[in-house]
Short mmCIF file of C-alpha atoms and ligand atoms in Angstrom, two decimals:
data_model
loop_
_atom_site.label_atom_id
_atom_site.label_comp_id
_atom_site.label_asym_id
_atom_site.label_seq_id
_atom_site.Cartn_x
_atom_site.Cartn_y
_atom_site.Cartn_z
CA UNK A 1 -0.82 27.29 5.44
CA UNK A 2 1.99 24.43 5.91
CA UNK A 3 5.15 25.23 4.51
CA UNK A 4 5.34 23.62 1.02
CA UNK A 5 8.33 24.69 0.25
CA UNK A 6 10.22 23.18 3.18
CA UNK A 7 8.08 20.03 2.37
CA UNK A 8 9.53 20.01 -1.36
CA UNK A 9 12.86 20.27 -0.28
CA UNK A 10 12.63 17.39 2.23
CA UNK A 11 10.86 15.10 -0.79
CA UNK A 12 13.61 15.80 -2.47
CA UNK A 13 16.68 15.50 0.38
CA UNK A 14 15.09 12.03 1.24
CA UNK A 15 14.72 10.85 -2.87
CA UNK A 16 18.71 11.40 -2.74
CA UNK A 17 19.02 8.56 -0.52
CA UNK A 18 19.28 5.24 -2.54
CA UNK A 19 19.00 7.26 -6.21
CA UNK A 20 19.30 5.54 -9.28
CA UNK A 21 21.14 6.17 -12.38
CA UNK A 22 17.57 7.17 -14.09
CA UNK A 23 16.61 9.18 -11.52
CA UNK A 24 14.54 6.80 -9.09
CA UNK A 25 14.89 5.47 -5.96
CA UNK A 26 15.78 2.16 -4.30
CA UNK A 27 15.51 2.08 -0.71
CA UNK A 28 14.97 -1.45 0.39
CA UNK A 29 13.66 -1.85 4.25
CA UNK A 30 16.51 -2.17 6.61
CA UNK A 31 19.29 -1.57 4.17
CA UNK A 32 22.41 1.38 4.93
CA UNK A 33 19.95 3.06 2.61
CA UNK A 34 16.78 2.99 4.81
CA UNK A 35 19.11 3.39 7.90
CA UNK A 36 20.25 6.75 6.21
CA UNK A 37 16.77 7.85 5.41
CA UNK A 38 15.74 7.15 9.16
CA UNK A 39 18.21 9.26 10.20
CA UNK A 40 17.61 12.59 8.18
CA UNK A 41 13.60 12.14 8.74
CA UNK A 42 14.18 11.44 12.83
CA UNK A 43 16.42 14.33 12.72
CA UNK A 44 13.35 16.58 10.66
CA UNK A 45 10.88 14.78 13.08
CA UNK A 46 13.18 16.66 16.65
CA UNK A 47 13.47 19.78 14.64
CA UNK A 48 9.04 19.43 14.29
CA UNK A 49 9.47 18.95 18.06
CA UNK A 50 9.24 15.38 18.29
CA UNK A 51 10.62 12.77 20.56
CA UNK A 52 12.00 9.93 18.04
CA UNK A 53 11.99 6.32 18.70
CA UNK A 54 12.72 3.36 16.86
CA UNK A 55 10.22 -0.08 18.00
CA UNK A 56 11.58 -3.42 17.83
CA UNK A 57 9.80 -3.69 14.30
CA UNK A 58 11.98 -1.17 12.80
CA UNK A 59 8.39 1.58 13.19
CA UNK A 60 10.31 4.91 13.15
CA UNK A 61 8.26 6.81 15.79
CA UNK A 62 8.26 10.51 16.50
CA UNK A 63 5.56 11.78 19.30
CA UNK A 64 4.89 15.08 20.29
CA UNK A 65 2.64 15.23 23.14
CA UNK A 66 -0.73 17.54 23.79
CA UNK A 67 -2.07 19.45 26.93
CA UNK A 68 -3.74 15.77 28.28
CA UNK A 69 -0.62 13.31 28.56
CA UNK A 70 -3.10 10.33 28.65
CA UNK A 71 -5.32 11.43 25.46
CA UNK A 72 -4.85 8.81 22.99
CA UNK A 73 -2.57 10.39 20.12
CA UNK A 74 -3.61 11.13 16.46
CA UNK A 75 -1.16 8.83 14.55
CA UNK A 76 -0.13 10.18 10.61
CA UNK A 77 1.87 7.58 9.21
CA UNK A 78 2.99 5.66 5.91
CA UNK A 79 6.43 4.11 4.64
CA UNK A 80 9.62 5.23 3.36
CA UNK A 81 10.90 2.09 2.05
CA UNK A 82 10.65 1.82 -1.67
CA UNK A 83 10.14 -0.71 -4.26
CA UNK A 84 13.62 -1.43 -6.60
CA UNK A 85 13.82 1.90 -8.55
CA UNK A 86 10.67 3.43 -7.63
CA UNK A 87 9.92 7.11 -7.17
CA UNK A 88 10.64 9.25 -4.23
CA UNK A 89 6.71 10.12 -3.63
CA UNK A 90 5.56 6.79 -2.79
CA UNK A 91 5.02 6.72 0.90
CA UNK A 92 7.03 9.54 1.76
CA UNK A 93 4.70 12.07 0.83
CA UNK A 94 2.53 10.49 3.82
CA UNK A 95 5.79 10.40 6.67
CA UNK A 96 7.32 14.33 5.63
CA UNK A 97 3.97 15.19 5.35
CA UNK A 98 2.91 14.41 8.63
CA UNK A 99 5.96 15.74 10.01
CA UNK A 100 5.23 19.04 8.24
CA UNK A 101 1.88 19.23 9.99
CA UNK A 102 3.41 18.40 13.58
CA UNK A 103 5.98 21.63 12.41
CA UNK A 104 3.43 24.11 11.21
CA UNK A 105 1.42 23.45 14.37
CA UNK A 106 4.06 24.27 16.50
CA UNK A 107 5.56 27.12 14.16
CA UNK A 108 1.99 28.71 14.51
CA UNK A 109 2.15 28.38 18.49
CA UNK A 110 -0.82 25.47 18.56
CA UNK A 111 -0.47 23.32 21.44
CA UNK A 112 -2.95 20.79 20.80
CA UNK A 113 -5.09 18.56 23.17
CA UNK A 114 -4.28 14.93 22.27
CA UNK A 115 -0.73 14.21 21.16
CA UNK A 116 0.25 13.78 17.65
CA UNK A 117 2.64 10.83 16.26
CA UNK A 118 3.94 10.90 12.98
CA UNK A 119 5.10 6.58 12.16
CA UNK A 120 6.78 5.44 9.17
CA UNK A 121 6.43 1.87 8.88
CA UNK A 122 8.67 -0.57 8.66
CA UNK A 123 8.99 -2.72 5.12
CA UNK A 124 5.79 -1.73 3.63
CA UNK A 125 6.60 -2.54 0.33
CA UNK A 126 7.87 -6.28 0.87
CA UNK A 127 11.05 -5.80 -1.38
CA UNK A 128 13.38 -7.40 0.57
CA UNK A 129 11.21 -10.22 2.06
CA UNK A 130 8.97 -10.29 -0.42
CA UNK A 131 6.12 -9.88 2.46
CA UNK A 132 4.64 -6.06 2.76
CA UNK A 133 2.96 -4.55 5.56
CA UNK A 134 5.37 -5.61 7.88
CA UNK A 135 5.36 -3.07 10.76
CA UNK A 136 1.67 -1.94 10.34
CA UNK A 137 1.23 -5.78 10.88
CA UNK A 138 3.51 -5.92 13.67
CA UNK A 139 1.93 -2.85 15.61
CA UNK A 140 -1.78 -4.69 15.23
CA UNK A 141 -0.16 -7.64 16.89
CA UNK A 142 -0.33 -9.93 13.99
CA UNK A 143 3.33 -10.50 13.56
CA UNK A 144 4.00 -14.42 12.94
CA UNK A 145 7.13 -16.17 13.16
CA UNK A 146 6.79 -17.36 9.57
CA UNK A 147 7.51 -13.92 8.19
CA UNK A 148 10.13 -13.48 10.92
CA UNK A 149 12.05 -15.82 9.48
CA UNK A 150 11.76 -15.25 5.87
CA UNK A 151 14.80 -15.07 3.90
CA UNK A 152 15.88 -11.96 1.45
CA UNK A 153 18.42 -12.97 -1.86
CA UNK A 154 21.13 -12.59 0.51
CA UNK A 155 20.24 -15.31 2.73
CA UNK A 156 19.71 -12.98 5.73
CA UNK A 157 16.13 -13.43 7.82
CA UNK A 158 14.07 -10.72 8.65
CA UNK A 159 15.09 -11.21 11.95
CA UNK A 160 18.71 -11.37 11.62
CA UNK A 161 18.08 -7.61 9.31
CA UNK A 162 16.43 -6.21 12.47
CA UNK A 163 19.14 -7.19 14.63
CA UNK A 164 21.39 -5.64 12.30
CA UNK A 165 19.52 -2.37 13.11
CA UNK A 166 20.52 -2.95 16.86
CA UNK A 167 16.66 -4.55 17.06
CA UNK A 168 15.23 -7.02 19.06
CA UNK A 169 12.18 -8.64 17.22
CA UNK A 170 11.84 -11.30 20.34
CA UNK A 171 10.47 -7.59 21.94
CA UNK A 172 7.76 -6.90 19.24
CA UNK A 173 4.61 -8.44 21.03
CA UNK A 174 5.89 -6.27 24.09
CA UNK A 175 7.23 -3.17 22.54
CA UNK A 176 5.77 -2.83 19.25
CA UNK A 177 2.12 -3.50 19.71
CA UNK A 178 -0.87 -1.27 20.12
CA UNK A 179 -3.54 -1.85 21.87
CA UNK A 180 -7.30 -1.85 20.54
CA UNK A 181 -8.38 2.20 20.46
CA UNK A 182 -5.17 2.90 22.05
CA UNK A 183 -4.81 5.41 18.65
CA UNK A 184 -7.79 8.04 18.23
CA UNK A 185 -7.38 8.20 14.51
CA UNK A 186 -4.85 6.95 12.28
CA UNK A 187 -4.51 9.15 9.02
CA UNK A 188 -2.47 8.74 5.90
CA UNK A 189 -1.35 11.01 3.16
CA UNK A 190 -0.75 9.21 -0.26
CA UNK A 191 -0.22 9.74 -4.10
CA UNK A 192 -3.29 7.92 -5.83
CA UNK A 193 -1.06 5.45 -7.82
CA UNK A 194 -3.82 5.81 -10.27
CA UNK A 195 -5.24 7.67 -12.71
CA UNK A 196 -8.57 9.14 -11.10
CA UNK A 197 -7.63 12.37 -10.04
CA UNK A 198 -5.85 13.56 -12.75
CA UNK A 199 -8.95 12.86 -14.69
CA UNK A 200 -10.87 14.67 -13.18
CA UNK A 201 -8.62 17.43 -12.32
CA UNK A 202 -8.40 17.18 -8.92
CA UNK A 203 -5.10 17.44 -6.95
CA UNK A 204 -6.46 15.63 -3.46
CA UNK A 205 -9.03 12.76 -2.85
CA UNK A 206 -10.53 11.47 -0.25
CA UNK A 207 -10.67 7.90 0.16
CA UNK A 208 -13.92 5.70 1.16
CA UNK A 209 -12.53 2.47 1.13
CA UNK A 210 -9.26 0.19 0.02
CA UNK A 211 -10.05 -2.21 -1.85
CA UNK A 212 -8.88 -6.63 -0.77
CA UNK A 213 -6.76 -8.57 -2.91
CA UNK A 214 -7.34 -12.08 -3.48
CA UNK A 215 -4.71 -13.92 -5.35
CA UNK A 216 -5.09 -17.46 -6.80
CA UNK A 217 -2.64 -19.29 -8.30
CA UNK A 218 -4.14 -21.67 -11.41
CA UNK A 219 -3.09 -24.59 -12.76
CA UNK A 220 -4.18 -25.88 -16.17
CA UNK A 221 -3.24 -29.35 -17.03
CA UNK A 222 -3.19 -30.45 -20.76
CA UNK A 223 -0.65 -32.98 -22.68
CA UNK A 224 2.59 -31.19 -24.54
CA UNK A 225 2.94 -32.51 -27.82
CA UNK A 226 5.01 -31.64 -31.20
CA UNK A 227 3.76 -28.53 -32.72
CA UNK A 228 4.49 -29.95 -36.03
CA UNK A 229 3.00 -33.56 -35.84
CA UNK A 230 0.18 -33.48 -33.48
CA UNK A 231 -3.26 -32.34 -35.45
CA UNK A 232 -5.15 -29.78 -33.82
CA UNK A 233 -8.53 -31.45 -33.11
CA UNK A 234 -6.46 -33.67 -31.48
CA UNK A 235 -4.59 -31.43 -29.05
CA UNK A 236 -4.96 -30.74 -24.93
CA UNK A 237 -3.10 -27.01 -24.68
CA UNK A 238 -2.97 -25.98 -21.69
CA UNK A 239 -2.30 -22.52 -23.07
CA UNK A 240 -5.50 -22.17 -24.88
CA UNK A 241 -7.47 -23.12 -22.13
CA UNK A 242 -5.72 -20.50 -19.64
CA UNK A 243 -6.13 -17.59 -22.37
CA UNK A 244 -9.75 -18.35 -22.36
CA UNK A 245 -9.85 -18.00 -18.59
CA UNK A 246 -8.00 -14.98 -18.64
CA UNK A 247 -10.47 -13.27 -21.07
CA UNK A 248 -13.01 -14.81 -18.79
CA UNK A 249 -11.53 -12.57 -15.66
CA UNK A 250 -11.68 -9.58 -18.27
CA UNK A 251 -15.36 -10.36 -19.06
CA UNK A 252 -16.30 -11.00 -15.39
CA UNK A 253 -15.13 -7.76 -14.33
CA UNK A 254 -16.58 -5.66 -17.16
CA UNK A 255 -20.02 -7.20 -16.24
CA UNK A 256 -19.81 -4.88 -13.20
CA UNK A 257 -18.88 -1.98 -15.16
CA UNK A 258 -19.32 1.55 -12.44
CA UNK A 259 -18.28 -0.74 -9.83
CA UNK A 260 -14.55 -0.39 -8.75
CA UNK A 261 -14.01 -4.27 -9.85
CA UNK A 262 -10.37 -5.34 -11.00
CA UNK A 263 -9.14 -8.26 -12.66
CA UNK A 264 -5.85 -9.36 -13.60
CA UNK A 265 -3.53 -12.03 -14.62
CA UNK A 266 -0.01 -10.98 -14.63
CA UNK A 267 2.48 -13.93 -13.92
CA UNK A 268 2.24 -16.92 -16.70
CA UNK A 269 4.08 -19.63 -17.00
CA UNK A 270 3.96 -22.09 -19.62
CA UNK A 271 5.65 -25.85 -19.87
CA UNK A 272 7.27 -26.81 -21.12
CA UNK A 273 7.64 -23.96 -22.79
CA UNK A 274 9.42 -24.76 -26.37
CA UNK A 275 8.27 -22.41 -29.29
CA UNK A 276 7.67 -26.26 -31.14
CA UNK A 277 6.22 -27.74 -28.77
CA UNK A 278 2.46 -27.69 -27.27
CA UNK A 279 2.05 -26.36 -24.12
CA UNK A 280 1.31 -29.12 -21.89
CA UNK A 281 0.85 -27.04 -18.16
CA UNK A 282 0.17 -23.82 -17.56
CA UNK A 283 0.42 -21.87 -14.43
CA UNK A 284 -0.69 -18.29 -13.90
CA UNK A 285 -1.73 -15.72 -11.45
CA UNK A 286 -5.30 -14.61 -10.86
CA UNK A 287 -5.36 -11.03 -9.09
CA UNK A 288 -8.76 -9.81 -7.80
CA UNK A 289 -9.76 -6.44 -5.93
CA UNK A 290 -12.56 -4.94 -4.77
CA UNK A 291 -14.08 -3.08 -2.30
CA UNK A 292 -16.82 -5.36 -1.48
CA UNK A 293 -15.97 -8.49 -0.42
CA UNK A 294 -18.83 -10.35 -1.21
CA UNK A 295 -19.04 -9.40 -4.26
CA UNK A 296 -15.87 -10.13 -5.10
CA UNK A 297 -16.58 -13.60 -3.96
CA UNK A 298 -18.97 -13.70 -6.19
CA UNK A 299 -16.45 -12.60 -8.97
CA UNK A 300 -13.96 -15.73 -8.07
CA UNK A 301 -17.02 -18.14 -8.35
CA UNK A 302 -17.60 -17.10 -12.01
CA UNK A 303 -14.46 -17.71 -12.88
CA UNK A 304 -13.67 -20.67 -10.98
CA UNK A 305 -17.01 -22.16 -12.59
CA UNK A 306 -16.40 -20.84 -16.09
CA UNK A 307 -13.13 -22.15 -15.88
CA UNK A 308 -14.04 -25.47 -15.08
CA UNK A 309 -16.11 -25.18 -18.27
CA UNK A 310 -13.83 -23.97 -20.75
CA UNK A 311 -11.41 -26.85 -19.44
CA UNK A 312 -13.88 -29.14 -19.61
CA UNK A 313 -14.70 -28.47 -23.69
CA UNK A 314 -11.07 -28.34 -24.36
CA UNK A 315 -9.92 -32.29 -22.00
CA UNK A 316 -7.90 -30.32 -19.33
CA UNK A 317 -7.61 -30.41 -15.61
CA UNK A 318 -7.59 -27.01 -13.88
CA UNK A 319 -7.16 -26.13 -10.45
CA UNK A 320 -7.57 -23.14 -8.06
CA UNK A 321 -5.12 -22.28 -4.75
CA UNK A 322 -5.80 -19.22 -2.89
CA UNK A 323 -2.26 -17.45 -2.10
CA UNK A 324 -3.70 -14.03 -0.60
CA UNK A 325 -7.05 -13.13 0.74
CA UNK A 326 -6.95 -9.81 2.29
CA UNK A 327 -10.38 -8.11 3.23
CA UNK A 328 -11.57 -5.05 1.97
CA UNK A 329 -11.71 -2.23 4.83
CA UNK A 330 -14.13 1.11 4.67
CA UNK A 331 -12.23 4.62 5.87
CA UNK A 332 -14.43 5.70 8.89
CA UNK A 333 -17.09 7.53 7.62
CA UNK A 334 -16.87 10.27 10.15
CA UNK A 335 -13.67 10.96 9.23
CA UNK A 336 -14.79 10.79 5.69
CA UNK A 337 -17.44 13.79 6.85
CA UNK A 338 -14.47 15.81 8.76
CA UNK A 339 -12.23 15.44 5.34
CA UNK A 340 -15.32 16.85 3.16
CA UNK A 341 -15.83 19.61 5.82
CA UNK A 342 -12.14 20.99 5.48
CA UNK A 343 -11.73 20.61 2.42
CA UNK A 344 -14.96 22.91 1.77
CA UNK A 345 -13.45 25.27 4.13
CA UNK A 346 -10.21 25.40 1.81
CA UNK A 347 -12.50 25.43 -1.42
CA UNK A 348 -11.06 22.78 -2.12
CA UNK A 349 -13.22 20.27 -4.50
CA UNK A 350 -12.25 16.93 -2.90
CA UNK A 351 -13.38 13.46 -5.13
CA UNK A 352 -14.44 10.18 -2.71
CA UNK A 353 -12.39 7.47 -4.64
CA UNK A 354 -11.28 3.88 -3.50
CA UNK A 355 -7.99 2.66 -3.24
CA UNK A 356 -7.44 -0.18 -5.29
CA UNK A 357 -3.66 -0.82 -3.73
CA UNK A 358 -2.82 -1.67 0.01
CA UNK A 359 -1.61 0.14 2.54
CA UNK A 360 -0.49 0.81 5.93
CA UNK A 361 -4.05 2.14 6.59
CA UNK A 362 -5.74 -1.07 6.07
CA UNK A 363 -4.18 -2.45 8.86
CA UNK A 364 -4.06 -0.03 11.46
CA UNK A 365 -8.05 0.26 10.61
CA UNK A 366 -8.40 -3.12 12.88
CA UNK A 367 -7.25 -0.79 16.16
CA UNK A 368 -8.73 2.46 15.17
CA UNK A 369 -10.74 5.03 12.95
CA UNK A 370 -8.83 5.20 9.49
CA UNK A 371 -8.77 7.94 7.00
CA UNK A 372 -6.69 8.29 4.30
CA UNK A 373 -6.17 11.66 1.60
CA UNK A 374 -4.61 10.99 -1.78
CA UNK A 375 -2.64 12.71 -4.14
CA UNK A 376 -3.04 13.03 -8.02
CA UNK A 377 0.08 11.72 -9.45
CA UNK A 378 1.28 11.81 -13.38
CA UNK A 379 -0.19 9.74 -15.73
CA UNK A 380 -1.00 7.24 -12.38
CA UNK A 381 2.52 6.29 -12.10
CA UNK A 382 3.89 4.46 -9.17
CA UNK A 383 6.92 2.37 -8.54
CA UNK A 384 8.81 3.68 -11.15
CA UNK A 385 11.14 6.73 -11.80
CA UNK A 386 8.86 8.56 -13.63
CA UNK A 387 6.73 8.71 -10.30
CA UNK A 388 6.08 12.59 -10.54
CA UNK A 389 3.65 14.52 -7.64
CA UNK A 390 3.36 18.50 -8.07
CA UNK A 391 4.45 20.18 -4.86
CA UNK A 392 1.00 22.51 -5.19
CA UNK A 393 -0.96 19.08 -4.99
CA UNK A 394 0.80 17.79 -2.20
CA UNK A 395 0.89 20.86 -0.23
CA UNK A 396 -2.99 21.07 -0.57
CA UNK A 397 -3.06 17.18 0.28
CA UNK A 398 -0.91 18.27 3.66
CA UNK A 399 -3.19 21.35 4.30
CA UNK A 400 -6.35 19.34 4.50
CA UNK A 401 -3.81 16.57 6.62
CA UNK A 402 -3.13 19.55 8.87
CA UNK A 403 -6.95 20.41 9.01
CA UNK A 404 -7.89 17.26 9.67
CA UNK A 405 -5.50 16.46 12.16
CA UNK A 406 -5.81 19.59 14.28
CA UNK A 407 -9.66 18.71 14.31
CA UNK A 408 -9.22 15.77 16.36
CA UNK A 409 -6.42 16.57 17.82
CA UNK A 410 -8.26 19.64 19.78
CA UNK A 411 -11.17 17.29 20.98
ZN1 ZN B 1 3.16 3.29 -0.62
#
């Protein structure tokens, strides 16, 4: 078995960097605090036997290699860059996790065939640039100037912050990038962020697929009036209108009900915004997942056509613009197989679930075979303080990490 206790401990050394009065933990990418946190977990990644190093995306990188020096490695990675007073499981569960695999193997005498690299990402989160992803994006080649130069609140670019590190992003299509099958498998390790396991009483999941965003921004057009004066037959709220759309995304996703379908509309904004006067414009977020893309399509026509009903009735303009559109990505269903297989070996009774929020994985998926364990977490929390993972469940979680990884890595 791993060592959970050593893997408790290190949760908890690396939730000490960037704490918060309430107990959480802000760790913005390429701050003092994520320099600090790259330190301790290169300096736990040479004790596992790893050579550390640091690409021109900011990808902390420890390798150890395996008996054949040109195997392609099995890659365990996720992020330890947080969200403004989130938890200290978020992420780093997947990074001191894989480094507690590459330790137990080592501790237990395995030399394994392939070698084994344990990444944590660079800005997965998109706190400070307000762009996530970044150096899972970078290391699939899809960097783009654009979000290179992207500003945080202090005025700094993304580019200047990696230069700050002692980075040179000008190196990142040479340096950074990974080729096409260049990785065997890439796995990841991370709490659910939802409420599914602890449902069903499960401490570890295995995940089938993570789910695609598509974000629309919506504009509903009416005439602001007084609240006092103008009669209601008479009015053009734009307020009204966008409520009934946004019950319209809540019916439109019920319709599917069994099917891992989300809806939501969290940002509103509504002009001009007087509590006497009728809201003339409204403009509002439109946030839809699932794991099938088509379907979802299918989802953002009903709306978009409903919409233009329910405008219609009430004499207002509305219009769509698509902001994100991120495609749904299955795990490989072999690995999917190999997770089910150790896990029955550890008696383990493993859930499939989807993963309704992004991650590292989804990328990396376009270069290689992608499989990706989660967590149960408390009460589904994420990006908070309250964040809470039980050190049995994540030791279980790395076990099966460890199984998993050793299986590959020995072929
Ligand atoms: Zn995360």
């Amino acid at each position: 078995m791993i060592n959970a206790e050593r893997l408790a401990e290190r949760i908890e050394t690396l939730g000490n960097i960037g704490r918060t009065l309430d107990g959480g933990v802000t760790r913005i990418a390429l701050s003092e605090e994520d320099r600090q946190a790259q330190a301790v977990v290169s300096a736990w990644m040479e004790q596992a036997g790893m050579t550390v190093h640091l690409d021109p995306a900011g990808n902390l990188i420890g390798r150890v290699e395996g008996m054949d020096k040109t195997a392609h490695p099995v890659v365990i990675g996720s992020h330890i860059d947080s969200v403004v007073n989130g938890g200290k499981y978020d992420g780093t569960i997947g990074v001191l996790g894989g480094i507690e695999v590459v330790q137990h193997l080592k501790e237990e005498g395995i030399l394994t065939m392939r070698p084994i690299e344990v990444i944590a990402f660079c800005e997965e989160e998109g706190s400070r640039f307000q762009s996530g992803l970044f150096g899972s994006r970078a290391m699939i080649g899809a960097t783009t100037e654009e979000e290179l130069g992207l500003k945080d609140k202090q005025g700094i670019t993304r580019s200047e912050a990696l230069a700050r590190m002692g980075l040179d992003p000008g190196k990142i299509k040479a340096e950074a990038v990974r080729a096409q099958s260049d990785i065997r498998v890439y796995l990841e390790m991370h709490i659910e962020q939802g409420p599914v396991l602890e449902k069903m009483k499960a401490p570890v999941g295995i995940v089938t697929d993570i789910a695609g965003p598509s974000w629309m921004e919506v504009v509903v057009q009416g005439k602001a009036g007084h609240a006092g004066t103008l009669p209601m037959e008479m009015r053009q709220d734009a307020f009204l209108g966008a409520s009934e759309i946004a019950l319209l995304v809540e019916r439109v996703c019920l319709s599917y009900k069994g099917k891992p379908v989300v809806g939501t509309v969290g940002h509103v904004e509504v002009k001009p915004g007087g509590s006497n006067i009728v809201p003339g414009r409204v403009v509002f977020s439109v946030d839809i997942r699932d794991v099938d893309e088509a379907r979802r399509d299918e989802v953002i026509r009903q709306v978009k056509e409903g919409a233009a009903g329910i405008c219609e009735q009430r004499g207002l303009q509305v219009s769509f613009r698509e902001r994100l559109n991120v495609q749904p990505v299955q795990c490989t269903p072999a690995i999917v197989d190999v997770m089910k297989e150790q896990s029955k070996a550890m008696q383990l009774e493993c859930p499939e679930l989807v993963s309704g929020a992004g991650h590292d994985a989804q990328l990396i998926a376009s270069i290689s075979d992608m499989g990706m364990i989660f967590v149960r977490c408390k009460n589904g929390i994420s990006h908070n303080p309250e964040e809470f993972a039980e050190t049995a469940d994540i030791a279980l979680g790395t076990e099966l990490l460890s199984r998993v990884t050793l299986h590959y890595a020995m072929q």
